[in-house]
mmCIF file of C-alpha atoms in Angstrom:
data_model
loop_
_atom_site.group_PDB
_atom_site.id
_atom_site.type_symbol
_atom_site.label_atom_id
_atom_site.label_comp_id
_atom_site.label_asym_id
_atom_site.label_seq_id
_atom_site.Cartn_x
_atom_site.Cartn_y
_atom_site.Cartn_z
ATOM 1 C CA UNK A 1 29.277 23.628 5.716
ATOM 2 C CA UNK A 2 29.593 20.480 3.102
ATOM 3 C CA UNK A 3 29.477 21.450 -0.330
ATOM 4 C CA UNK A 4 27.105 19.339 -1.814
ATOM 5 C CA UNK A 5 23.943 20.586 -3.331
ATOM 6 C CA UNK A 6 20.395 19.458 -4.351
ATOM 7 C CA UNK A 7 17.141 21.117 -6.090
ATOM 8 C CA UNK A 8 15.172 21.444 -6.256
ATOM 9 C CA UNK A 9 14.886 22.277 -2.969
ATOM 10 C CA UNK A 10 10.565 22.322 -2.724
ATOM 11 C CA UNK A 11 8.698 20.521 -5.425
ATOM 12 C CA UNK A 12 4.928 19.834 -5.775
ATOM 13 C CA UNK A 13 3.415 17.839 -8.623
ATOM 14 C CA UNK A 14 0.994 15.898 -9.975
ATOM 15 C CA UNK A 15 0.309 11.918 -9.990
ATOM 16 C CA UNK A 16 2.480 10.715 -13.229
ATOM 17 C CA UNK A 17 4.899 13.564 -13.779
ATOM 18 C CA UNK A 18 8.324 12.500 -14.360
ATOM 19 C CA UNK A 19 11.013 14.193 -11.945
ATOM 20 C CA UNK A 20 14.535 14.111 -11.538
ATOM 21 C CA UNK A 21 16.083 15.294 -8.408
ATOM 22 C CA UNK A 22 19.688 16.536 -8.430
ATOM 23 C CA UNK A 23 22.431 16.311 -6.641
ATOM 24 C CA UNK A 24 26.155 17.169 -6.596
ATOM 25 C CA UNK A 25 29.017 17.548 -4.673
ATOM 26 C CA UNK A 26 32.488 19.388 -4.905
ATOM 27 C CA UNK A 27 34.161 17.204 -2.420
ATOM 28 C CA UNK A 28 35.807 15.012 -4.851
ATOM 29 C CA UNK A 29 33.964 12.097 -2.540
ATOM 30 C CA UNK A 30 33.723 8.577 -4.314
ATOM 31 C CA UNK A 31 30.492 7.215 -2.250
ATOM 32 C CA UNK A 32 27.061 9.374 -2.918
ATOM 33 C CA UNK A 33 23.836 7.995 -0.676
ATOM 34 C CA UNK A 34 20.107 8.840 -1.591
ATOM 35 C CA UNK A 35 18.164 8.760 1.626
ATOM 36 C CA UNK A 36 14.130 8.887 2.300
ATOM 37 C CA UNK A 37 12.852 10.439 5.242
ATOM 38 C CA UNK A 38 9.328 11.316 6.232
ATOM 39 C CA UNK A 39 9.126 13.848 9.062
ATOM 40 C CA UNK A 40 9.881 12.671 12.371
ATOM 41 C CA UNK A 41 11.299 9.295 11.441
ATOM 42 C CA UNK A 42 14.365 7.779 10.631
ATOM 43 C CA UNK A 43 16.579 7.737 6.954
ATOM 44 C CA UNK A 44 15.886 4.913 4.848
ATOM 45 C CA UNK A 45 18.609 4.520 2.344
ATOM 46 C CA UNK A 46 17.075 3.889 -0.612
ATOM 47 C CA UNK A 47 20.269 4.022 -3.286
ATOM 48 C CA UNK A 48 24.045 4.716 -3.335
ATOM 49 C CA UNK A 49 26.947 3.920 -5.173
ATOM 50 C CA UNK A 50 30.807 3.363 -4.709
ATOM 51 C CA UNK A 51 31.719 5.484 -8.020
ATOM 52 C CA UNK A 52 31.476 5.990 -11.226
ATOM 53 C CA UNK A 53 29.004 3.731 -13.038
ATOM 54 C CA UNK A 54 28.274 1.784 -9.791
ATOM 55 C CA UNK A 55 25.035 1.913 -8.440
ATOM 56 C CA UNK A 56 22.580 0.026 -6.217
ATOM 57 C CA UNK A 57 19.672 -0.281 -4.302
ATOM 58 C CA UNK A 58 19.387 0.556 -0.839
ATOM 59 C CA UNK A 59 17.871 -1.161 2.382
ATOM 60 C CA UNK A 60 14.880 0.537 1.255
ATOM 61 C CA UNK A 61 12.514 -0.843 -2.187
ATOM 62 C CA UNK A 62 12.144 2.443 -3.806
ATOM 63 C CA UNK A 63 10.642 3.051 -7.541
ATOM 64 C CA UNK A 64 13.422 5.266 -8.414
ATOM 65 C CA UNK A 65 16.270 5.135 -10.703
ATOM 66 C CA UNK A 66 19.758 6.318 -10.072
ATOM 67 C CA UNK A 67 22.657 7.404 -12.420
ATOM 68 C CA UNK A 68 26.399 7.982 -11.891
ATOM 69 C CA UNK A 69 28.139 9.305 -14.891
ATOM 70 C CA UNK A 70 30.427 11.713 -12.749
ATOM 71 C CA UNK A 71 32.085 11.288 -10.007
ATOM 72 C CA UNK A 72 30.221 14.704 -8.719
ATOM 73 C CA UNK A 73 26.821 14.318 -9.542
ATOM 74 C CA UNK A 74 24.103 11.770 -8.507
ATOM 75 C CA UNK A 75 20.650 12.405 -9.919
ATOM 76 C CA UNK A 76 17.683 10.551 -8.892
ATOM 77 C CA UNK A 77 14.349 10.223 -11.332
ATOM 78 C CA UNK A 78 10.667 9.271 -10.309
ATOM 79 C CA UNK A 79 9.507 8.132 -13.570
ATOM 80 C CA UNK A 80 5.886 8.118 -12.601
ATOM 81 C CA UNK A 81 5.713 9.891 -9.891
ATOM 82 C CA UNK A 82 2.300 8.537 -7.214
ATOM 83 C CA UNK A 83 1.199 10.040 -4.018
ATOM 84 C CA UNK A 84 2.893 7.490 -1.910
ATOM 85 C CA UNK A 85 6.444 8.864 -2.982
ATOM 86 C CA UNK A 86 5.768 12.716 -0.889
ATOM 87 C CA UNK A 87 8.533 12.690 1.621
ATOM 88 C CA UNK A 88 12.195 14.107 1.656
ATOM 89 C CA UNK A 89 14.901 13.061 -0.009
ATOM 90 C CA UNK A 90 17.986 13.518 1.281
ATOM 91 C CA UNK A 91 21.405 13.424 -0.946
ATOM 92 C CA UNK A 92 25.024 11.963 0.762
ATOM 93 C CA UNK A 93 28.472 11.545 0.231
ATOM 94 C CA UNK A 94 31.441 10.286 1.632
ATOM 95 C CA UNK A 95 35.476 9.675 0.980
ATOM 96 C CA UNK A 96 36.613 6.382 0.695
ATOM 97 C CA UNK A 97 38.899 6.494 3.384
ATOM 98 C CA UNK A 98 36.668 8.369 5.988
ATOM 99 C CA UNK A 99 34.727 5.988 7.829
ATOM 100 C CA UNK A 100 31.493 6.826 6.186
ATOM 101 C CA UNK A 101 31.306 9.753 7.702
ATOM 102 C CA UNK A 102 28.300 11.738 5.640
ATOM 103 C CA UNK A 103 27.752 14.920 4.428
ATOM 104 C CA UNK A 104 24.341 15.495 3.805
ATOM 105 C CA UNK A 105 23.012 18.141 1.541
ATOM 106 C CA UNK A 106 20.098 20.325 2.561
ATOM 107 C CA UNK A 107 17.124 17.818 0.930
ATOM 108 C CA UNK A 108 14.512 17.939 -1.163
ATOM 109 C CA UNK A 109 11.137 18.062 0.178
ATOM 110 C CA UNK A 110 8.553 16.588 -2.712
ATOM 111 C CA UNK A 111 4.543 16.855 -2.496
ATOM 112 C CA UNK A 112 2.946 14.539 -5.128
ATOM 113 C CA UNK A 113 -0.968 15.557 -5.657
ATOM 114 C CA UNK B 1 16.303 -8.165 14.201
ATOM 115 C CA UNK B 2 18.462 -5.484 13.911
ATOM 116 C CA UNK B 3 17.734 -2.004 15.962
ATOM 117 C CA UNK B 4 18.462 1.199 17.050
ATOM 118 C CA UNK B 5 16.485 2.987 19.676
ATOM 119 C CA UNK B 6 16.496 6.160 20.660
ATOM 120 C CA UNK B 7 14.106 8.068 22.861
ATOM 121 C CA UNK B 8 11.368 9.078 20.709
ATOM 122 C CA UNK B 9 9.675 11.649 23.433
ATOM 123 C CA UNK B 10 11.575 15.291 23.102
ATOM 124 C CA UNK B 11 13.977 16.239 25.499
ATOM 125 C CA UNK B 12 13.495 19.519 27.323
ATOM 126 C CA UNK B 13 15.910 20.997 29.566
ATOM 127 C CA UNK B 14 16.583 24.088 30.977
ATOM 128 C CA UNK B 15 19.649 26.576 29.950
ATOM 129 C CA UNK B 16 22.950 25.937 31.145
ATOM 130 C CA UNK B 17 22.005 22.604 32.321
ATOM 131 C CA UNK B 18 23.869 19.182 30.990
ATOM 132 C CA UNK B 19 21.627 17.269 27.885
ATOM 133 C CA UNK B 20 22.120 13.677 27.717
ATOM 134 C CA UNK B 21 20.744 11.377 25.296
ATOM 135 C CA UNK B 22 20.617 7.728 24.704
ATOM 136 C CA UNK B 23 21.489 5.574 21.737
ATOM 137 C CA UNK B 24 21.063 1.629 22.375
ATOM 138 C CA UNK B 25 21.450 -0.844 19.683
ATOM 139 C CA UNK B 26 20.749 -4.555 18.986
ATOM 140 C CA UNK B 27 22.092 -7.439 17.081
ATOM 141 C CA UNK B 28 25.232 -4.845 15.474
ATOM 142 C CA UNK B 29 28.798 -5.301 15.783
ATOM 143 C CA UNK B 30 29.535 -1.894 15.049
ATOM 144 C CA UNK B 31 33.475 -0.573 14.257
ATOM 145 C CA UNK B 32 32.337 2.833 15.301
ATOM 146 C CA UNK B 33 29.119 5.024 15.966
ATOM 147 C CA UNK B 34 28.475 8.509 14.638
ATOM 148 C CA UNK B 35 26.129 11.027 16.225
ATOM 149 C CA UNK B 36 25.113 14.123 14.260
ATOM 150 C CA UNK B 37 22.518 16.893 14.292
ATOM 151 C CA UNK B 38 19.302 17.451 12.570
ATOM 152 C CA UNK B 39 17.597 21.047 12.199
ATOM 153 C CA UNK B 40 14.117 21.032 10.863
ATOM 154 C CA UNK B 41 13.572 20.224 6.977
ATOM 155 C CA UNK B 42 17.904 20.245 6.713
ATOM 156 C CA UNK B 43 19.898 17.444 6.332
ATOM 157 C CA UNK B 44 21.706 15.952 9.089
ATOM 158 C CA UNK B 45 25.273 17.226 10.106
ATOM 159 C CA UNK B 46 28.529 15.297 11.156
ATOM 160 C CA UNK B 47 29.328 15.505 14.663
ATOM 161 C CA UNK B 48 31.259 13.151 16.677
ATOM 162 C CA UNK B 49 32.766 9.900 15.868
ATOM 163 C CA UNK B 50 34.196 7.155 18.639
ATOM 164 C CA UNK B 51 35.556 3.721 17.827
ATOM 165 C CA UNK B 52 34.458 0.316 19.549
ATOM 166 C CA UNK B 53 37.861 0.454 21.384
ATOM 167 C CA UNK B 54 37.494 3.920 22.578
ATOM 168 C CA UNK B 55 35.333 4.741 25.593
ATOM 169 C CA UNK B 56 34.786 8.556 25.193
ATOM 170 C CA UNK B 57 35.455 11.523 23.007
ATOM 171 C CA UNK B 58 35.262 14.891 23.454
ATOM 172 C CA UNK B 59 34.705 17.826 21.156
ATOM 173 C CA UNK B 60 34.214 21.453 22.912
ATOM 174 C CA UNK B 61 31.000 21.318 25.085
ATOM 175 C CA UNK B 62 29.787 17.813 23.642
ATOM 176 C CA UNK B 63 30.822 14.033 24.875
ATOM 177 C CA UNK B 64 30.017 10.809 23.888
ATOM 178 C CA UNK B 65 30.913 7.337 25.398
ATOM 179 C CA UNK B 66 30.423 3.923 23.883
ATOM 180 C CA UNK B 67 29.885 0.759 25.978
ATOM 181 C CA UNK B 68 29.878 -1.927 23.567
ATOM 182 C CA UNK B 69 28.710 -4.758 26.521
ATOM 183 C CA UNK B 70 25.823 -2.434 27.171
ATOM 184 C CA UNK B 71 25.271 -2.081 23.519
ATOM 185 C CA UNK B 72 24.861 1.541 24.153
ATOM 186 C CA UNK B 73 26.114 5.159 23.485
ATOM 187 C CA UNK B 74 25.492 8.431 25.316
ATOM 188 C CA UNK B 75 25.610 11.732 24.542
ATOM 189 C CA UNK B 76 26.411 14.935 25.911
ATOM 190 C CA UNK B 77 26.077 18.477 25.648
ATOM 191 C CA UNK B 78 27.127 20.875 29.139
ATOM 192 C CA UNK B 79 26.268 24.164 29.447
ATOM 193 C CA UNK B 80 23.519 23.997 27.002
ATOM 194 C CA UNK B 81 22.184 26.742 24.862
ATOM 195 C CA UNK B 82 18.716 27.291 23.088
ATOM 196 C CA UNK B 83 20.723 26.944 20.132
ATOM 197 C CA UNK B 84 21.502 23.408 20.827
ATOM 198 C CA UNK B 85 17.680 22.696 19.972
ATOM 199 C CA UNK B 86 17.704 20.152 17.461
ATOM 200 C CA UNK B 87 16.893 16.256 16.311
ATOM 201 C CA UNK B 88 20.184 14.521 17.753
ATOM 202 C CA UNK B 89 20.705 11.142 15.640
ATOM 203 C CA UNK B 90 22.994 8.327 16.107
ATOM 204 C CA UNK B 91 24.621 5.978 13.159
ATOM 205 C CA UNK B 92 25.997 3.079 13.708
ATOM 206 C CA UNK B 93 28.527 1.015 11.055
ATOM 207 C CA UNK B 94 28.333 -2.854 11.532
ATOM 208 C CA UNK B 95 30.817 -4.918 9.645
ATOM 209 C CA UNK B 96 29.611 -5.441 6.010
ATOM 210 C CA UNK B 97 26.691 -3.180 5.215
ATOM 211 C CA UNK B 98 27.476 -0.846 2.515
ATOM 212 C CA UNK B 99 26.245 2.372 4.509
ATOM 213 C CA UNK B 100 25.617 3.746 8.276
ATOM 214 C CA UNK B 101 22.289 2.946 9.706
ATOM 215 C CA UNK B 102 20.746 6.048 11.283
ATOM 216 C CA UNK B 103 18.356 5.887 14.316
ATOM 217 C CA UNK B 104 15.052 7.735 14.240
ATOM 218 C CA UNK B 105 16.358 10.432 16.606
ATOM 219 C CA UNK B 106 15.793 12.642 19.502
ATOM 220 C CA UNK B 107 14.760 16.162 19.370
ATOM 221 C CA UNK B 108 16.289 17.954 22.357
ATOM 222 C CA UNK B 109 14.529 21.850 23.347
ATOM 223 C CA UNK B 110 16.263 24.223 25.632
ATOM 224 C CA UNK B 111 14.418 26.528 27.023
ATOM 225 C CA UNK B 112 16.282 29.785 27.914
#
């Protein structure tokens, strides 16, 4: 079981809220990977970063922001949240040296009314 | 362009019987491909890894093999168990690109 964590876990809100969704890890892993991914189709990476104060956007254009202040944690904030961003978001890392393997924690499922 | 297919349909097989799914790519150069699992609403976990020089790994009751001519990977589970019901994904690493690119999956359903 990886040991990297995100909540919350279910969230449902309305059109303009601002969220953050967390994530962290305990793996000491340098790479961290925000993923979108609406049911039955494929991950769209959206943001990652290599470390510490490194960040940038993914294959995918998403309105969402990014921060990395610690190497453990990689939160993720919707400042104006809109019914086109319901899906899940899924939260990644990796080592440096370990072929990009991921380690995915268990998502974040978000319902925007 | 760039893809990665996999068979969208589902997969059913009986118990005890061998799984085996496809992962074809096009227009990657890939160092290595990754397969791992996906359970409903989790994320996906690590499986198996195999490098463009090897031609199969092993790992208990799964196998995978990786043809780079054909541009494809399969993937194998014997002896399958109800249990083994998930989304199977493959991720492929091509020279460059800052992260693995995942496929959309295929969700494989033994019945017991």
């Amino acid at each position: 079981e990886a040991d990297i964590y995100q909540t919350p876990r279910y969230l449902v809100i309305g059109t303009g809220k601002k969220i953050t969704l967390e994530c962290s890890q305990t793996m000491g892993h340098d790479k961290m990977y925000w993923y979108q991914q609406d049911p039955g189709m494929e991950l769209h990476l959206i943001h990652y970063s290599y470390g510490v104060n490194s960040t940038e956007k993914g294959d995918l254009s998403s309105e969402s922001t990014v921060s990395r202040i610690r190497t453990e944690h990689f939160p993720l904030t919707l400042e104006s949240a809109r019914p086109s961003h319901t899906s899940q978001y899924l939260c990644a890392s990796s080592a440096r040296t370990d072929l990009k393997t991921q380690y995915f924690g268990p998502g974040t499922r978000l319902l925007v009314l | 362009s760039q893809k990665i297919e996999q068979n969208s349909e589902a997969l059913n097989i009986q118990e005890g019987k061998t799984a085996t799914l496809t992962c074809n790519y096009t227009n990657y150069s890939p160092a290595y491909l990754q397969w791992y699992r996906q359970d409903p609403g989790r994320g996906p976990v690590f499986l198996l890894l195999i490098r463009e020089n090897e031609k199969e790994k092993r790992k208990e009751r799964l196998k995978v093999t990786f043809d780079t001519t054909l541009k494809q990977s399969l993937f194998h589970i014997t002896a399958s168990q109800p249990a083994d019901s998930a989304t199977y994904l493959c991720a492929l690493d091509d020279t460059g690109r800052r992260a693995l690119t995942f496929g959309s999956g295929t969700r494989l359903q033994v019945q017991p």
